[in-house]
mmCIF file of C-alpha atoms in Angstrom:
data_model
loop_
_atom_site.group_PDB
_atom_site.id
_atom_site.type_symbol
_atom_site.label_atom_id
_atom_site.label_comp_id
_atom_site.label_asym_id
_atom_site.label_seq_id
_atom_site.Cartn_x
_atom_site.Cartn_y
_atom_site.Cartn_z
ATOM 1 C CA UNK A 23 14.964 -15.980 12.166
ATOM 2 C CA UNK A 24 16.989 -13.193 10.543
ATOM 3 C CA UNK A 25 16.051 -9.703 9.524
ATOM 4 C CA UNK A 26 15.343 -9.151 5.823
ATOM 5 C CA UNK A 27 17.198 -6.534 3.809
ATOM 6 C CA UNK A 28 14.022 -5.459 1.980
ATOM 7 C CA UNK A 29 10.322 -5.801 2.790
ATOM 8 C CA UNK A 30 7.784 -5.691 -0.053
ATOM 9 C CA UNK A 31 4.184 -4.982 0.942
ATOM 10 C CA UNK A 32 1.064 -5.583 -1.069
ATOM 11 C CA UNK A 33 -1.224 -2.528 -0.915
ATOM 12 C CA UNK A 34 -4.919 -3.490 -0.815
ATOM 13 C CA UNK A 35 -5.745 -5.477 2.295
ATOM 14 C CA UNK A 36 -2.217 -5.114 3.689
ATOM 15 C CA UNK A 37 -1.543 -1.387 3.899
ATOM 16 C CA UNK A 38 -5.063 -0.049 3.328
ATOM 17 C CA UNK A 39 -8.414 -1.644 4.134
ATOM 18 C CA UNK A 40 -9.787 -1.129 0.637
ATOM 19 C CA UNK A 41 -10.942 -4.631 -0.223
ATOM 20 C CA UNK A 42 -14.298 -4.589 1.629
ATOM 21 C CA UNK A 43 -15.217 -1.357 -0.170
ATOM 22 C CA UNK A 44 -14.184 -2.676 -3.571
ATOM 23 C CA UNK A 45 -15.780 -6.084 -3.089
ATOM 24 C CA UNK A 46 -19.081 -4.506 -2.049
ATOM 25 C CA UNK A 47 -19.127 -2.434 -5.243
ATOM 26 C CA UNK A 48 -18.228 -5.491 -7.292
ATOM 27 C CA UNK A 49 -20.904 -7.639 -5.696
ATOM 28 C CA UNK A 50 -23.618 -5.072 -6.477
ATOM 29 C CA UNK A 51 -22.325 -4.457 -10.007
ATOM 30 C CA UNK A 52 -22.217 -8.135 -10.945
ATOM 31 C CA UNK A 53 -25.611 -8.836 -9.401
ATOM 32 C CA UNK A 54 -27.079 -6.112 -11.633
ATOM 33 C CA UNK A 55 -25.456 -7.884 -14.603
ATOM 34 C CA UNK A 56 -27.043 -11.237 -13.828
ATOM 35 C CA UNK A 57 -24.348 -12.767 -11.627
ATOM 36 C CA UNK A 58 -25.347 -12.741 -7.936
ATOM 37 C CA UNK A 59 -22.472 -13.861 -5.732
ATOM 38 C CA UNK A 60 -21.997 -13.968 -1.965
ATOM 39 C CA UNK A 61 -19.326 -11.776 -0.339
ATOM 40 C CA UNK A 62 -17.263 -14.888 0.410
ATOM 41 C CA UNK A 63 -17.496 -16.032 -3.208
ATOM 42 C CA UNK A 64 -16.445 -12.572 -4.418
ATOM 43 C CA UNK A 65 -13.450 -12.690 -2.095
ATOM 44 C CA UNK A 66 -12.378 -16.173 -3.128
ATOM 45 C CA UNK A 67 -12.756 -15.543 -6.829
ATOM 46 C CA UNK A 68 -11.357 -12.074 -7.229
ATOM 47 C CA UNK A 69 -9.251 -10.785 -4.307
ATOM 48 C CA UNK A 70 -5.668 -10.261 -5.412
ATOM 49 C CA UNK A 71 -6.429 -10.427 -9.123
ATOM 50 C CA UNK A 72 -6.654 -7.791 -11.834
ATOM 51 C CA UNK A 73 -9.867 -6.059 -12.863
ATOM 52 C CA UNK A 74 -9.392 -7.301 -16.415
ATOM 53 C CA UNK A 75 -9.251 -10.827 -15.015
ATOM 54 C CA UNK A 76 -12.388 -10.161 -12.953
ATOM 55 C CA UNK A 77 -14.247 -9.112 -16.084
ATOM 56 C CA UNK A 78 -13.136 -12.177 -18.024
ATOM 57 C CA UNK A 79 -14.091 -14.575 -15.244
ATOM 58 C CA UNK A 80 -17.436 -12.881 -14.621
ATOM 59 C CA UNK A 81 -18.266 -13.026 -18.341
ATOM 60 C CA UNK A 82 -17.411 -16.740 -18.430
ATOM 61 C CA UNK A 83 -19.752 -17.242 -15.447
ATOM 62 C CA UNK A 84 -22.595 -15.597 -17.312
ATOM 63 C CA UNK A 85 -22.428 -11.935 -16.351
ATOM 64 C CA UNK A 86 -23.311 -9.346 -18.993
ATOM 65 C CA UNK A 87 -19.927 -7.600 -19.127
ATOM 66 C CA UNK A 88 -19.959 -4.986 -21.923
ATOM 67 C CA UNK A 89 -16.968 -3.461 -23.724
ATOM 68 C CA UNK A 90 -15.415 -0.768 -21.567
ATOM 69 C CA UNK A 91 -16.623 -2.335 -18.324
ATOM 70 C CA UNK A 92 -13.156 -2.407 -16.749
ATOM 71 C CA UNK A 93 -12.558 1.306 -17.296
ATOM 72 C CA UNK A 94 -16.035 2.209 -16.060
ATOM 73 C CA UNK A 95 -15.731 0.107 -12.937
ATOM 74 C CA UNK A 96 -12.346 1.640 -12.152
ATOM 75 C CA UNK A 97 -13.857 5.136 -12.186
ATOM 76 C CA UNK A 98 -16.662 4.059 -9.855
ATOM 77 C CA UNK A 99 -14.186 2.328 -7.563
ATOM 78 C CA UNK A 100 -11.784 5.271 -7.466
ATOM 79 C CA UNK A 101 -14.624 7.613 -6.532
ATOM 80 C CA UNK A 102 -15.704 5.326 -3.690
ATOM 81 C CA UNK A 103 -12.182 4.852 -2.345
ATOM 82 C CA UNK A 104 -11.601 8.605 -2.425
ATOM 83 C CA UNK A 105 -14.478 9.037 0.029
ATOM 84 C CA UNK A 106 -12.355 7.365 2.696
ATOM 85 C CA UNK A 107 -10.066 4.339 2.848
ATOM 86 C CA UNK A 108 -8.615 3.509 6.284
ATOM 87 C CA UNK A 109 -5.183 2.119 6.958
ATOM 88 C CA UNK A 110 -4.852 -1.418 8.219
ATOM 89 C CA UNK A 111 -4.355 -1.239 11.986
ATOM 90 C CA UNK A 112 -0.688 -1.441 12.928
ATOM 91 C CA UNK A 113 0.761 -0.438 9.550
ATOM 92 C CA UNK A 114 2.177 2.906 10.689
ATOM 93 C CA UNK A 115 3.890 1.308 13.682
ATOM 94 C CA UNK A 116 5.351 -1.469 11.501
ATOM 95 C CA UNK A 117 6.832 1.075 9.083
ATOM 96 C CA UNK A 118 8.209 3.034 12.036
ATOM 97 C CA UNK A 119 10.018 -0.080 13.251
ATOM 98 C CA UNK A 120 11.457 -0.748 9.805
ATOM 99 C CA UNK A 121 12.709 2.840 9.606
ATOM 100 C CA UNK A 122 14.378 2.550 13.009
ATOM 101 C CA UNK A 123 16.033 -0.703 11.907
ATOM 102 C CA UNK A 124 17.191 0.899 8.649
ATOM 103 C CA UNK A 125 15.407 -1.691 6.521
ATOM 104 C CA UNK A 126 13.988 -0.371 3.220
ATOM 105 C CA UNK A 127 10.552 -1.304 1.962
ATOM 106 C CA UNK A 128 8.478 -1.075 -1.197
ATOM 107 C CA UNK A 129 4.936 -1.736 -2.400
ATOM 108 C CA UNK A 130 4.137 -4.356 -5.051
ATOM 109 C CA UNK A 131 0.497 -4.274 -6.148
ATOM 110 C CA UNK A 132 -1.722 -5.519 -8.953
ATOM 111 C CA UNK A 133 -3.586 -2.232 -8.531
ATOM 112 C CA UNK A 134 -2.790 0.900 -10.505
ATOM 113 C CA UNK A 135 -0.578 3.726 -9.306
ATOM 114 C CA UNK A 136 -3.652 5.961 -9.459
ATOM 115 C CA UNK A 137 -5.431 3.677 -7.024
ATOM 116 C CA UNK A 138 -2.465 3.735 -4.659
ATOM 117 C CA UNK A 139 -2.313 7.531 -4.861
ATOM 118 C CA UNK A 140 -5.990 7.689 -3.931
ATOM 119 C CA UNK A 141 -5.850 5.244 -1.015
ATOM 120 C CA UNK A 142 -2.383 5.817 0.431
ATOM 121 C CA UNK A 143 -2.523 9.522 -0.382
ATOM 122 C CA UNK A 144 -5.271 9.986 2.206
ATOM 123 C CA UNK A 145 -2.606 9.311 4.838
ATOM 124 C CA UNK A 146 0.122 11.923 4.214
ATOM 125 C CA UNK A 147 2.721 10.537 6.606
ATOM 126 C CA UNK A 148 2.449 7.086 5.041
ATOM 127 C CA UNK A 149 2.271 8.397 1.475
ATOM 128 C CA UNK A 150 5.443 10.439 1.953
ATOM 129 C CA UNK A 151 7.331 7.240 2.787
ATOM 130 C CA UNK A 152 5.882 5.102 0.013
ATOM 131 C CA UNK A 153 5.244 7.350 -2.970
ATOM 132 C CA UNK A 154 8.648 6.683 -4.573
ATOM 133 C CA UNK A 155 8.576 2.952 -3.805
ATOM 134 C CA UNK A 156 5.514 1.822 -5.768
ATOM 135 C CA UNK A 157 5.542 -1.144 -8.152
ATOM 136 C CA UNK A 158 2.261 -1.490 -10.014
ATOM 137 C CA UNK A 159 1.277 -4.288 -12.379
ATOM 138 C CA UNK A 160 -0.289 -1.586 -14.561
ATOM 139 C CA UNK A 161 3.031 0.233 -14.872
ATOM 140 C CA UNK A 162 5.335 -2.737 -15.362
ATOM 141 C CA UNK A 163 2.989 -5.090 -17.212
ATOM 142 C CA UNK A 164 3.640 -7.894 -14.727
ATOM 143 C CA UNK A 165 0.773 -9.097 -12.546
ATOM 144 C CA UNK A 166 0.876 -11.480 -9.614
ATOM 145 C CA UNK A 167 1.042 -14.496 -9.415
ATOM 146 C CA UNK A 168 3.951 -13.806 -11.769
ATOM 147 C CA UNK A 169 6.918 -13.082 -9.476
ATOM 148 C CA UNK A 170 8.340 -10.431 -11.789
ATOM 149 C CA UNK A 171 6.929 -7.436 -9.917
ATOM 150 C CA UNK A 172 8.589 -8.487 -6.678
ATOM 151 C CA UNK A 173 11.817 -9.401 -8.452
ATOM 152 C CA UNK A 174 11.903 -5.958 -10.080
ATOM 153 C CA UNK A 175 11.562 -4.263 -6.685
ATOM 154 C CA UNK A 176 14.369 -6.409 -5.281
ATOM 155 C CA UNK A 177 16.649 -5.755 -8.245
ATOM 156 C CA UNK A 178 16.109 -1.998 -8.016
ATOM 157 C CA UNK A 179 17.013 -2.132 -4.322
ATOM 158 C CA UNK A 180 20.057 -4.306 -5.016
ATOM 159 C CA UNK A 181 18.802 -7.011 -2.653
ATOM 160 C CA UNK A 182 18.911 -10.752 -3.494
ATOM 161 C CA UNK A 183 15.480 -12.416 -3.460
ATOM 162 C CA UNK A 184 16.391 -14.662 -0.553
ATOM 163 C CA UNK A 185 17.053 -11.556 1.560
ATOM 164 C CA UNK A 186 13.575 -10.140 0.889
ATOM 165 C CA UNK A 187 10.304 -10.604 2.736
ATOM 166 C CA UNK A 188 6.912 -10.296 1.040
ATOM 167 C CA UNK A 189 3.764 -9.349 2.965
ATOM 168 C CA UNK A 190 0.608 -10.226 1.029
ATOM 169 C CA UNK A 191 -2.965 -11.232 1.814
ATOM 170 C CA UNK A 192 -4.002 -12.998 -1.384
ATOM 171 C CA UNK A 193 -3.219 -16.394 -2.916
ATOM 172 C CA UNK A 194 -1.908 -14.719 -6.070
ATOM 173 C CA UNK A 195 0.430 -12.454 -4.097
ATOM 174 C CA UNK A 196 1.713 -15.197 -1.834
ATOM 175 C CA UNK A 197 2.266 -17.409 -4.872
ATOM 176 C CA UNK A 198 4.297 -14.615 -6.476
ATOM 177 C CA UNK A 199 6.415 -14.197 -3.368
ATOM 178 C CA UNK A 200 7.153 -17.894 -3.116
ATOM 179 C CA UNK A 201 7.938 -18.163 -6.818
ATOM 180 C CA UNK A 202 10.350 -15.255 -6.406
ATOM 181 C CA UNK A 203 12.243 -17.217 -3.753
ATOM 182 C CA UNK A 204 11.356 -14.703 -1.057
ATOM 183 C CA UNK A 205 10.213 -15.304 2.484
ATOM 184 C CA UNK A 206 6.446 -14.889 2.200
ATOM 185 C CA UNK A 207 4.195 -13.886 5.076
ATOM 186 C CA UNK A 208 0.463 -14.261 4.475
ATOM 187 C CA UNK A 209 -1.590 -11.606 6.248
ATOM 188 C CA UNK A 210 -4.870 -13.288 7.158
ATOM 189 C CA UNK A 211 -6.892 -10.820 9.202
ATOM 190 C CA UNK A 212 -10.206 -12.084 7.843
ATOM 191 C CA UNK A 213 -9.943 -15.857 7.976
ATOM 192 C CA UNK A 214 -8.166 -16.679 4.719
ATOM 193 C CA UNK A 215 -5.237 -18.212 6.599
ATOM 194 C CA UNK A 216 -5.755 -21.844 5.529
ATOM 195 C CA UNK A 217 -5.650 -20.881 1.836
ATOM 196 C CA UNK A 218 -2.390 -18.992 2.286
ATOM 197 C CA UNK A 219 -0.837 -21.648 4.524
ATOM 198 C CA UNK A 220 -1.655 -24.320 1.941
ATOM 199 C CA UNK A 221 0.493 -22.416 -0.535
ATOM 200 C CA UNK A 222 3.432 -22.353 1.866
ATOM 201 C CA UNK A 223 3.122 -18.833 3.270
ATOM 202 C CA UNK A 224 3.801 -18.067 6.937
ATOM 203 C CA UNK A 225 0.412 -16.925 8.187
ATOM 204 C CA UNK A 226 -0.130 -14.108 10.680
ATOM 205 C CA UNK A 227 -3.316 -12.302 11.638
ATOM 206 C CA UNK A 228 -2.347 -8.971 13.166
ATOM 207 C CA UNK A 229 -0.026 -6.327 11.765
ATOM 208 C CA UNK A 230 1.102 -5.739 15.356
ATOM 209 C CA UNK A 231 2.904 -9.093 15.094
ATOM 210 C CA UNK A 232 4.927 -8.140 12.016
ATOM 211 C CA UNK A 233 7.905 -6.483 13.781
ATOM 212 C CA UNK A 234 8.441 -9.643 15.838
ATOM 213 C CA UNK A 235 8.148 -11.871 12.785
ATOM 214 C CA UNK A 236 10.767 -9.760 10.992
ATOM 215 C CA UNK A 237 13.089 -9.909 14.028
ATOM 216 C CA UNK A 238 12.835 -6.163 14.620
#
């Protein structure tokens, strides 16, 4: 096991615990539009995707998704996240260890930069370290599972893909990391480990374990 030269984190579900809040909103919204789904089904169908993709899939499944739904849902979601979005336990300590080791890091997310400003910005010490290292699918027009977002972060840092490590909690993100030729660690705090392991990701369940896994 060798240390990476760059670590690329997903945001939602890896740095901030935003997914339960978002999935709860989505479950209630879709149920009101004629598509009742269990929390587990919501997670399996939509976690790690784009909101445009959520709308398309929900419409195909029979939900009454009107024009402008994506934009409207984003505003509702942003307002809810702004009320309070906690960090994932152990994230601050993991970033501290990377700083001590002199290893740079970035964030590669299918979420918008606005969303990251809202969630990460609630934690000033974390935001100060990450605000200039954000790679959003909305900004670059490249969404996971396409590896392009991760490859762009690596290229900007001047680090070859095989010297990068990706930390992601979704099948789409882990697929992107593997397609990019990067070491891919699947963060499975809530039981999604088998799905990520089946893709080829190295599964771990506590952010406290990350420094050891990165040989820090």
